[in-house]
Amino acid sequence: KDKDKYYCGIFVENGRIKDTDSVKLKSGLAKIISTFNIESRLTATQDLILVNIKEENITKISEMLAEYNIDTHKKYSELRKASMACPALPTCSLAIAEAERFLPSLIDDLDKRGYGNEKIKIRMSGCPNSCSRPPVSEIGLIGASLNKYNIYLGGDFYGKRLNRLFLELIDGDELANKISRLINYWRINRKNGDEPFGDFCNNRDFEELKGVAK
């Protein structure tokens, strides 16, 4: 709320505004924005904010969001909300590996393993140009070849510290296993039970962590 106007944050996975079988994001947003003549803002994390909403329209907009099954950051896991990927294949001619089409399934796998509530920032790009900013994430995944990625660790959740190269040319099918082992090790050994994942990795010897990730 600001000066009698309200705002609504919309989670947009990897910035792709589209309709799916379960979520009618594109058509729903078009209907809401045109009906109430409200503005929208894109965020640096590829999400959307509906701005300058009048108080008398809040109930109706909430009903329309539910009608189109559009999420306002409540249904998705913390891990998914903190993740981001660039378009990569097949959109970008510079891409040498998948990113946008791969990351959701990786997050699905990690969610099923019980890590969904962890606030860990994962960024994936399809090439070293790093348009989704993996170098400033806690876990950076950068495409190095077809279905192979370099893993970077030790960044800060808020993007204030660069991460460092951890492992090279890891098969995409192995990413969930290696990340899971690292998260389990962090859960057991973090300081005071609340040391952020990125800080934990930055403070540890990478050779030690490589032994964990095997």
XYZ file of C-alpha atoms in Angstrom:
214
model
C 0.000 0.000 0.000
C 1.219 3.502 -0.838
C -0.821 6.717 -0.806
C -4.178 4.934 -0.915
C -3.029 2.670 -3.758
C -2.191 -1.017 -3.497
C 0.300 -3.325 -5.160
C 0.246 -7.035 -5.994
C 3.330 -9.155 -6.702
C 2.944 -11.969 -9.235
C 5.404 -14.865 -9.453
C 6.401 -15.510 -13.085
C 8.601 -18.573 -13.384
C 11.705 -17.612 -15.376
C 9.898 -14.534 -16.684
C 7.774 -16.433 -19.202
C 4.257 -14.979 -19.336
C 2.178 -17.700 -20.991
C -0.923 -19.811 -20.526
C -0.616 -23.455 -19.488
C -3.227 -26.122 -18.817
C -3.331 -25.195 -15.123
C -2.349 -21.503 -15.021
C -3.796 -18.933 -17.427
C -1.185 -16.296 -16.663
C -1.128 -14.479 -20.001
C -4.867 -14.247 -20.578
C -5.559 -13.584 -16.891
C -3.133 -10.675 -16.658
C -4.435 -9.218 -19.917
C -7.991 -9.358 -18.599
C -7.160 -7.856 -15.199
C -4.985 -5.049 -16.564
C -7.484 -4.065 -19.258
C -10.527 -4.332 -16.971
C -9.152 -2.116 -14.217
C -6.789 0.008 -16.316
C -3.855 -0.623 -13.984
C -0.139 -0.517 -14.664
C 2.448 -3.248 -14.268
C 6.157 -3.299 -13.480
C 8.738 -5.945 -14.340
C 11.227 -6.814 -11.594
C 14.918 -7.690 -11.765
C 13.972 -11.257 -10.845
C 11.653 -11.672 -13.842
C 8.468 -11.299 -11.802
C 5.618 -8.812 -12.192
C 4.045 -6.195 -9.928
C 0.555 -4.814 -10.531
C 0.664 -1.215 -9.291
C -1.700 1.592 -8.299
C -4.630 -0.697 -7.537
C -7.645 1.071 -6.058
C -8.929 -0.291 -2.762
C -12.425 -0.889 -4.123
C -10.988 -3.203 -6.810
C -8.939 -5.454 -4.516
C -11.643 -8.060 -3.900
C -12.547 -8.407 -7.577
C -8.904 -8.607 -8.664
C -8.257 -11.288 -6.027
C -11.211 -13.261 -7.373
C -9.907 -12.965 -10.937
C -6.423 -14.077 -9.881
C -7.986 -17.169 -8.333
C -10.167 -17.743 -11.407
C -7.109 -17.870 -13.667
C -5.075 -19.743 -11.014
C -2.451 -16.992 -10.926
C -0.132 -17.206 -7.932
C 0.829 -14.285 -5.695
C 3.934 -15.919 -4.216
C 1.970 -18.276 -1.938
C 1.769 -21.633 -3.709
C 5.331 -22.039 -4.910
C 8.274 -23.236 -2.817
C 10.882 -20.816 -1.479
C 13.480 -22.583 -3.600
C 11.471 -22.074 -6.788
C 10.727 -18.414 -6.035
C 14.439 -17.745 -5.560
C 15.453 -19.491 -8.796
C 15.879 -17.935 -12.221
C 17.011 -18.992 -15.694
C 17.702 -17.281 -18.999
C 15.737 -18.319 -22.127
C 18.679 -20.302 -23.601
C 17.688 -23.004 -26.117
C 15.934 -22.753 -28.506
C 15.465 -18.963 -28.315
C 19.032 -17.736 -27.901
C 21.618 -18.378 -30.617
C 24.433 -18.131 -28.055
C 23.104 -20.925 -25.836
C 25.019 -24.196 -25.659
C 22.824 -25.839 -23.011
C 19.261 -25.730 -21.705
C 18.238 -23.311 -18.959
C 14.628 -22.070 -18.941
C 13.283 -25.431 -20.112
C 15.507 -27.363 -17.684
C 15.463 -25.445 -14.400
C 11.767 -26.077 -13.520
C 12.307 -29.850 -13.619
C 15.445 -29.493 -11.492
C 13.481 -27.505 -8.908
C 10.680 -30.118 -9.081
C 13.240 -32.793 -8.219
C 14.714 -30.802 -5.325
C 11.227 -29.974 -4.012
C 10.318 -33.679 -3.998
C 13.481 -34.412 -2.015
C 12.335 -32.035 0.706
C 14.386 -28.906 0.002
C 11.571 -26.637 -1.174
C 11.442 -24.534 1.990
C 15.135 -23.661 1.884
C 15.944 -20.080 0.857
C 18.768 -20.854 -1.543
C 19.241 -18.786 -4.672
C 19.830 -20.904 -7.787
C 20.510 -19.275 -11.140
C 21.001 -21.134 -14.433
C 22.230 -19.860 -17.790
C 22.703 -21.632 -21.095
C 26.132 -20.120 -21.763
C 28.909 -18.152 -20.000
C 27.276 -14.812 -20.882
C 25.235 -15.432 -17.720
C 22.174 -13.310 -18.509
C 20.322 -14.752 -15.492
C 23.230 -13.634 -13.259
C 24.460 -17.003 -11.926
C 27.830 -15.470 -10.871
C 26.099 -13.634 -7.988
C 23.901 -16.533 -6.849
C 24.483 -19.055 -4.087
C 24.398 -21.869 -6.636
C 25.329 -20.856 -10.167
C 24.776 -23.307 -13.020
C 26.351 -22.234 -16.307
C 26.036 -24.229 -19.516
C 29.423 -25.441 -20.766
C 28.325 -27.957 -23.404
C 25.194 -29.829 -24.426
C 23.595 -31.040 -21.152
C 26.763 -30.236 -19.204
C 27.124 -27.468 -16.650
C 29.768 -25.818 -14.515
C 28.689 -25.408 -10.888
C 29.629 -22.281 -8.947
C 29.257 -21.920 -5.174
C 29.728 -19.321 -2.474
C 27.751 -16.332 -3.669
C 25.476 -14.299 -1.433
C 21.667 -14.652 -1.398
C 21.335 -10.910 -2.018
C 23.882 -10.824 -4.842
C 26.564 -8.948 -2.909
C 29.363 -11.476 -3.458
C 30.636 -13.345 -6.503
C 30.673 -17.121 -6.345
C 33.577 -19.347 -7.424
C 33.976 -22.273 -9.796
C 33.284 -25.510 -7.939
C 32.820 -28.337 -10.474
C 33.113 -28.487 -14.254
C 31.223 -30.340 -16.991
C 28.618 -31.974 -14.770
C 25.831 -33.862 -16.555
C 22.438 -32.225 -16.182
C 21.061 -35.503 -14.830
C 23.558 -35.343 -11.950
C 22.863 -31.786 -10.813
C 20.031 -32.672 -8.412
C 22.114 -35.390 -6.744
C 25.127 -33.153 -6.190
C 23.060 -30.203 -4.983
C 21.131 -32.493 -2.606
C 24.331 -33.791 -1.010
C 25.595 -30.254 -0.504
C 22.315 -29.094 1.040
C 22.264 -32.076 3.407
C 25.840 -31.323 4.493
C 24.967 -27.661 5.023
C 21.905 -28.544 7.099
C 24.021 -30.605 9.481
C 27.065 -28.341 9.735
C 25.846 -24.737 9.384
C 26.709 -22.363 12.224
C 23.982 -21.797 14.821
C 21.491 -23.503 12.543
C 20.921 -20.370 10.468
C 24.087 -19.784 8.427
C 22.990 -19.065 4.824
C 23.949 -21.674 2.249
C 26.089 -19.269 0.247
C 28.016 -18.113 3.315
C 28.531 -21.717 4.396
C 30.020 -22.690 1.031
C 32.159 -19.558 0.878
C 33.640 -20.327 4.297
C 34.419 -23.979 3.515
C 37.328 -25.497 1.631
C 36.071 -26.485 -1.812
C 38.055 -29.728 -1.721
C 36.043 -30.686 1.347
C 32.808 -29.872 -0.462
C 33.898 -31.796 -3.554
C 34.213 -34.873 -1.378
C 30.654 -34.292 -0.171
C 29.225 -33.790 -3.662
C 30.682 -36.970 -5.185
